[in-house]
C-alpha positions as semicolon CSV with decimal commas, in nm:
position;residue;x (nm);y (nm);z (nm)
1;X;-2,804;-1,310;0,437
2;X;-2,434;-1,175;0,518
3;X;-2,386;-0,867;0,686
4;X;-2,173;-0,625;0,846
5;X;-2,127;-0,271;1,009
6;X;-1,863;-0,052;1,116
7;X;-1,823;0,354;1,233
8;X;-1,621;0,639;1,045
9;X;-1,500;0,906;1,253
10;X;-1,514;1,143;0,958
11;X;-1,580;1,202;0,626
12;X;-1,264;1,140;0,485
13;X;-1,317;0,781;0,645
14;X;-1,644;0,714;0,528
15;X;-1,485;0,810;0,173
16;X;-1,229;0,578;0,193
17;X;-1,479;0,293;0,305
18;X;-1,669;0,423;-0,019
19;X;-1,319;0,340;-0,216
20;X;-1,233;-0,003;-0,113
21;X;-1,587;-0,091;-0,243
22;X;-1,558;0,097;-0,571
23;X;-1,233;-0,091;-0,602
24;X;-1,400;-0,452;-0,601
25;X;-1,708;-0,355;-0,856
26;X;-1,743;-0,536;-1,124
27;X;-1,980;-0,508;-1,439
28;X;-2,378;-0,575;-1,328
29;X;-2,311;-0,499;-0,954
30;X;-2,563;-0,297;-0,791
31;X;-2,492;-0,113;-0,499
32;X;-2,807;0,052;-0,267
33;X;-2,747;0,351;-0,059
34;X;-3,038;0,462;0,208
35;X;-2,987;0,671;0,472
36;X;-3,136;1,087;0,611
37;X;-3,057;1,372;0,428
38;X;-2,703;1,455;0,527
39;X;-2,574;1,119;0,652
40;X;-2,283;1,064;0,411
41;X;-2,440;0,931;0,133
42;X;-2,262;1,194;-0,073
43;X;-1,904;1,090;0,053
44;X;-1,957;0,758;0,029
45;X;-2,035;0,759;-0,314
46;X;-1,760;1,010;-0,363
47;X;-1,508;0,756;-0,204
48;X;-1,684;0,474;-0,427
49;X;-1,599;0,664;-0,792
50;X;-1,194;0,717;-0,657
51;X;-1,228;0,320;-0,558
52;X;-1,357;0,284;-0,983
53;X;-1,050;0,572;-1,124
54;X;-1,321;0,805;-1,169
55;X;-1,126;1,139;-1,302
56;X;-1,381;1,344;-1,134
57;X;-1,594;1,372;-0,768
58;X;-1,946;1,240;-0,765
59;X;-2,146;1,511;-0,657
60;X;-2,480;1,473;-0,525
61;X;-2,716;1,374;-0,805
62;X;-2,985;1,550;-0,637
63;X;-3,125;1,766;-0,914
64;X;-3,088;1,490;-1,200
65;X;-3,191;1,175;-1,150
66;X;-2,903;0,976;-1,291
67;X;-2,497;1,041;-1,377
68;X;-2,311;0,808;-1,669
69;X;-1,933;0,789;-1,527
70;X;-1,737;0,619;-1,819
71;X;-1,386;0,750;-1,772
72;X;-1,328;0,513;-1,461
73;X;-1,216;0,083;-1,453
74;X;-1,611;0,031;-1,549
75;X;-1,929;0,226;-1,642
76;X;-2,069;0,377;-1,345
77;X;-2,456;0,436;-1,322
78;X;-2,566;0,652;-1,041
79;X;-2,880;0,698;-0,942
80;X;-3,109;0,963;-0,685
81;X;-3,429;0,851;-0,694
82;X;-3,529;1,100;-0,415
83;X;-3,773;1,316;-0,651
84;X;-3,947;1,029;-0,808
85;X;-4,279;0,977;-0,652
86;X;-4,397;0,663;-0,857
87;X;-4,248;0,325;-0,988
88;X;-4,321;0,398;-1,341
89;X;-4,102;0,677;-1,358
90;X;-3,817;0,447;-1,371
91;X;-3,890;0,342;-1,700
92;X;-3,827;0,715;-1,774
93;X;-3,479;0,690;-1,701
94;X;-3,405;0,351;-1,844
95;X;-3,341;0,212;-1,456
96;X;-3,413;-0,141;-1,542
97;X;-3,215;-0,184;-1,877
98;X;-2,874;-0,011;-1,638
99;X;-2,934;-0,215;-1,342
100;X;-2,973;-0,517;-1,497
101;X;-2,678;-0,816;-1,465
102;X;-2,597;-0,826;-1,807
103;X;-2,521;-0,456;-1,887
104;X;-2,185;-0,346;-1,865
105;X;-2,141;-0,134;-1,540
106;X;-2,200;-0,132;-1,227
107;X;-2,510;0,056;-1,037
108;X;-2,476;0,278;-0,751
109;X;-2,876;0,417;-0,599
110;X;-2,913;0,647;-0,394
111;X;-3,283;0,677;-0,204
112;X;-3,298;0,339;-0,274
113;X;-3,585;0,251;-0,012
114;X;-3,858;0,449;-0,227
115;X;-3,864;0,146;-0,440
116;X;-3,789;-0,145;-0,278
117;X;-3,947;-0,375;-0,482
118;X;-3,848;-0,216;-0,801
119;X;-3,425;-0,334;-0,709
120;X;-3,258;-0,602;-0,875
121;X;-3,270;-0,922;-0,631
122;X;-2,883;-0,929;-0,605
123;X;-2,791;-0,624;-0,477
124;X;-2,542;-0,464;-0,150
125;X;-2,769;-0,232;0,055
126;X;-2,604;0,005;0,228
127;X;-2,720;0,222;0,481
128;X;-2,541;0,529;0,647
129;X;-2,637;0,653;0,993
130;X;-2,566;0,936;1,240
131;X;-2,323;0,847;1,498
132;X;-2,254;0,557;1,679
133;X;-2,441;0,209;1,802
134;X;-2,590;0,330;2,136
135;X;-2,666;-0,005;2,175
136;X;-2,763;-0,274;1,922
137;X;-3,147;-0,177;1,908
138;X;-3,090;0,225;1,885
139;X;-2,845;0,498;1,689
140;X;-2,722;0,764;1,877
141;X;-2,942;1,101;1,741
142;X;-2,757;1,360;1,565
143;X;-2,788;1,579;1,802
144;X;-2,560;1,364;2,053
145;X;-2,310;1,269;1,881
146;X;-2,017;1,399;1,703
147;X;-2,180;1,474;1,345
148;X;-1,862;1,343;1,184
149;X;-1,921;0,994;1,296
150;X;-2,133;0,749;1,079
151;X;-2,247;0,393;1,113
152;X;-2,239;0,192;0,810
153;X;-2,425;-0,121;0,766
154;X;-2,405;-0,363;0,449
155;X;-2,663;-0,653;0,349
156;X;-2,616;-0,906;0,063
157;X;-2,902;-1,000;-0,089
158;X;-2,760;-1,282;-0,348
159;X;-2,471;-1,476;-0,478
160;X;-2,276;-1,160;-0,637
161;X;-2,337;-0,932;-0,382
162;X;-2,235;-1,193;-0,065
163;X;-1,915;-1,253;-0,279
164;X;-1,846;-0,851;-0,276
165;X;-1,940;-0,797;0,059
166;X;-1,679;-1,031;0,187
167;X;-1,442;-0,897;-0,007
168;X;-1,487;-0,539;0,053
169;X;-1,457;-0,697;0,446
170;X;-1,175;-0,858;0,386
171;X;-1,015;-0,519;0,234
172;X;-1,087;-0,312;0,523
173;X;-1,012;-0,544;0,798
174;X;-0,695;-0,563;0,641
175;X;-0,632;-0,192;0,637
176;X;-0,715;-0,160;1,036
């Protein structure tokens, strides 16, 4: 499984990590998002819809459950699944038809880790954090750190995915 992390010193940074991702999706990719109330998930995402040509900021889907973007590169699904309390509510807001391979788009899921085993096998999880690596077994609390600073971690959980996260890799090493 391929992996990575890195810290943003702000939120304009963690935006612009957001973007060089949004600027490699392609239809059927699904990107996960997990991370505390307040931890960038928001910017991030934001960064991720300038990456696609979205015309317009992301806001946080909080208080609907998912946002069609079709005015960017692809179709952008995003998803909050942060008020859904059971698995069968996704069939209530077609989840599985949007996240699935073959339909055009790309999938971006916010609260992610309610449903773990409701996600497409091929998928990017990314999780945002408070602060920096402390060390590699603990995050620096909110409370100590700079709240600007975030550490982002990516997984790849299949073919598709490990192919996107090197690329988005690739991208950012080559803009440091």
């Amino acid at each position: 499984m391929a992996a990575f992390s890195l810290t943003t010193a702000s939120a304009e940074e963690t935006s612009r990590v957001g973007a060089a991702l949004g600027a490699l999706l392609r239809d059927g990719d699904v990107v996960t998002l997990v991370g505390e109330l307040g931890a960038g998930k928001t910017q991030f995402s934001q960064g991720i819809g300038r990456g696609l040509g979205l015309a317009c900021d992301i806001p946080s889907p909080t208080f609907n459950i998912v946002f069609e973007y079709g005015d960017g590169r692809i179709m952008l699904y995003h998803f909050d699944l942060y008020r859904l309390e059971h698995a069968d509510e996704l069939e209530d807001i077609d989840f599985f038809a949007l996240v699935d391979a073959s339909t055009p788009g790309a999938s971006l899921i916010e609260w992610a880790d309610r449903f773990p085993d409701e996600l497409p096998d091929d998928r990017l999880e990314v999780s945002l954090f408070y602060g920096e690596a402390k060390d590699d077994m603990a995050m620096v609390s909110a409370y100590e750190t700079d709240r600007a600073a975030r550490r982002i971690s990516a997984c790849a959980t299949g073919p598709r995915s490990q192919e996107l996260l090197s690329q988005w890799r690739g991208c950012l090493d080559a803009a440091s």
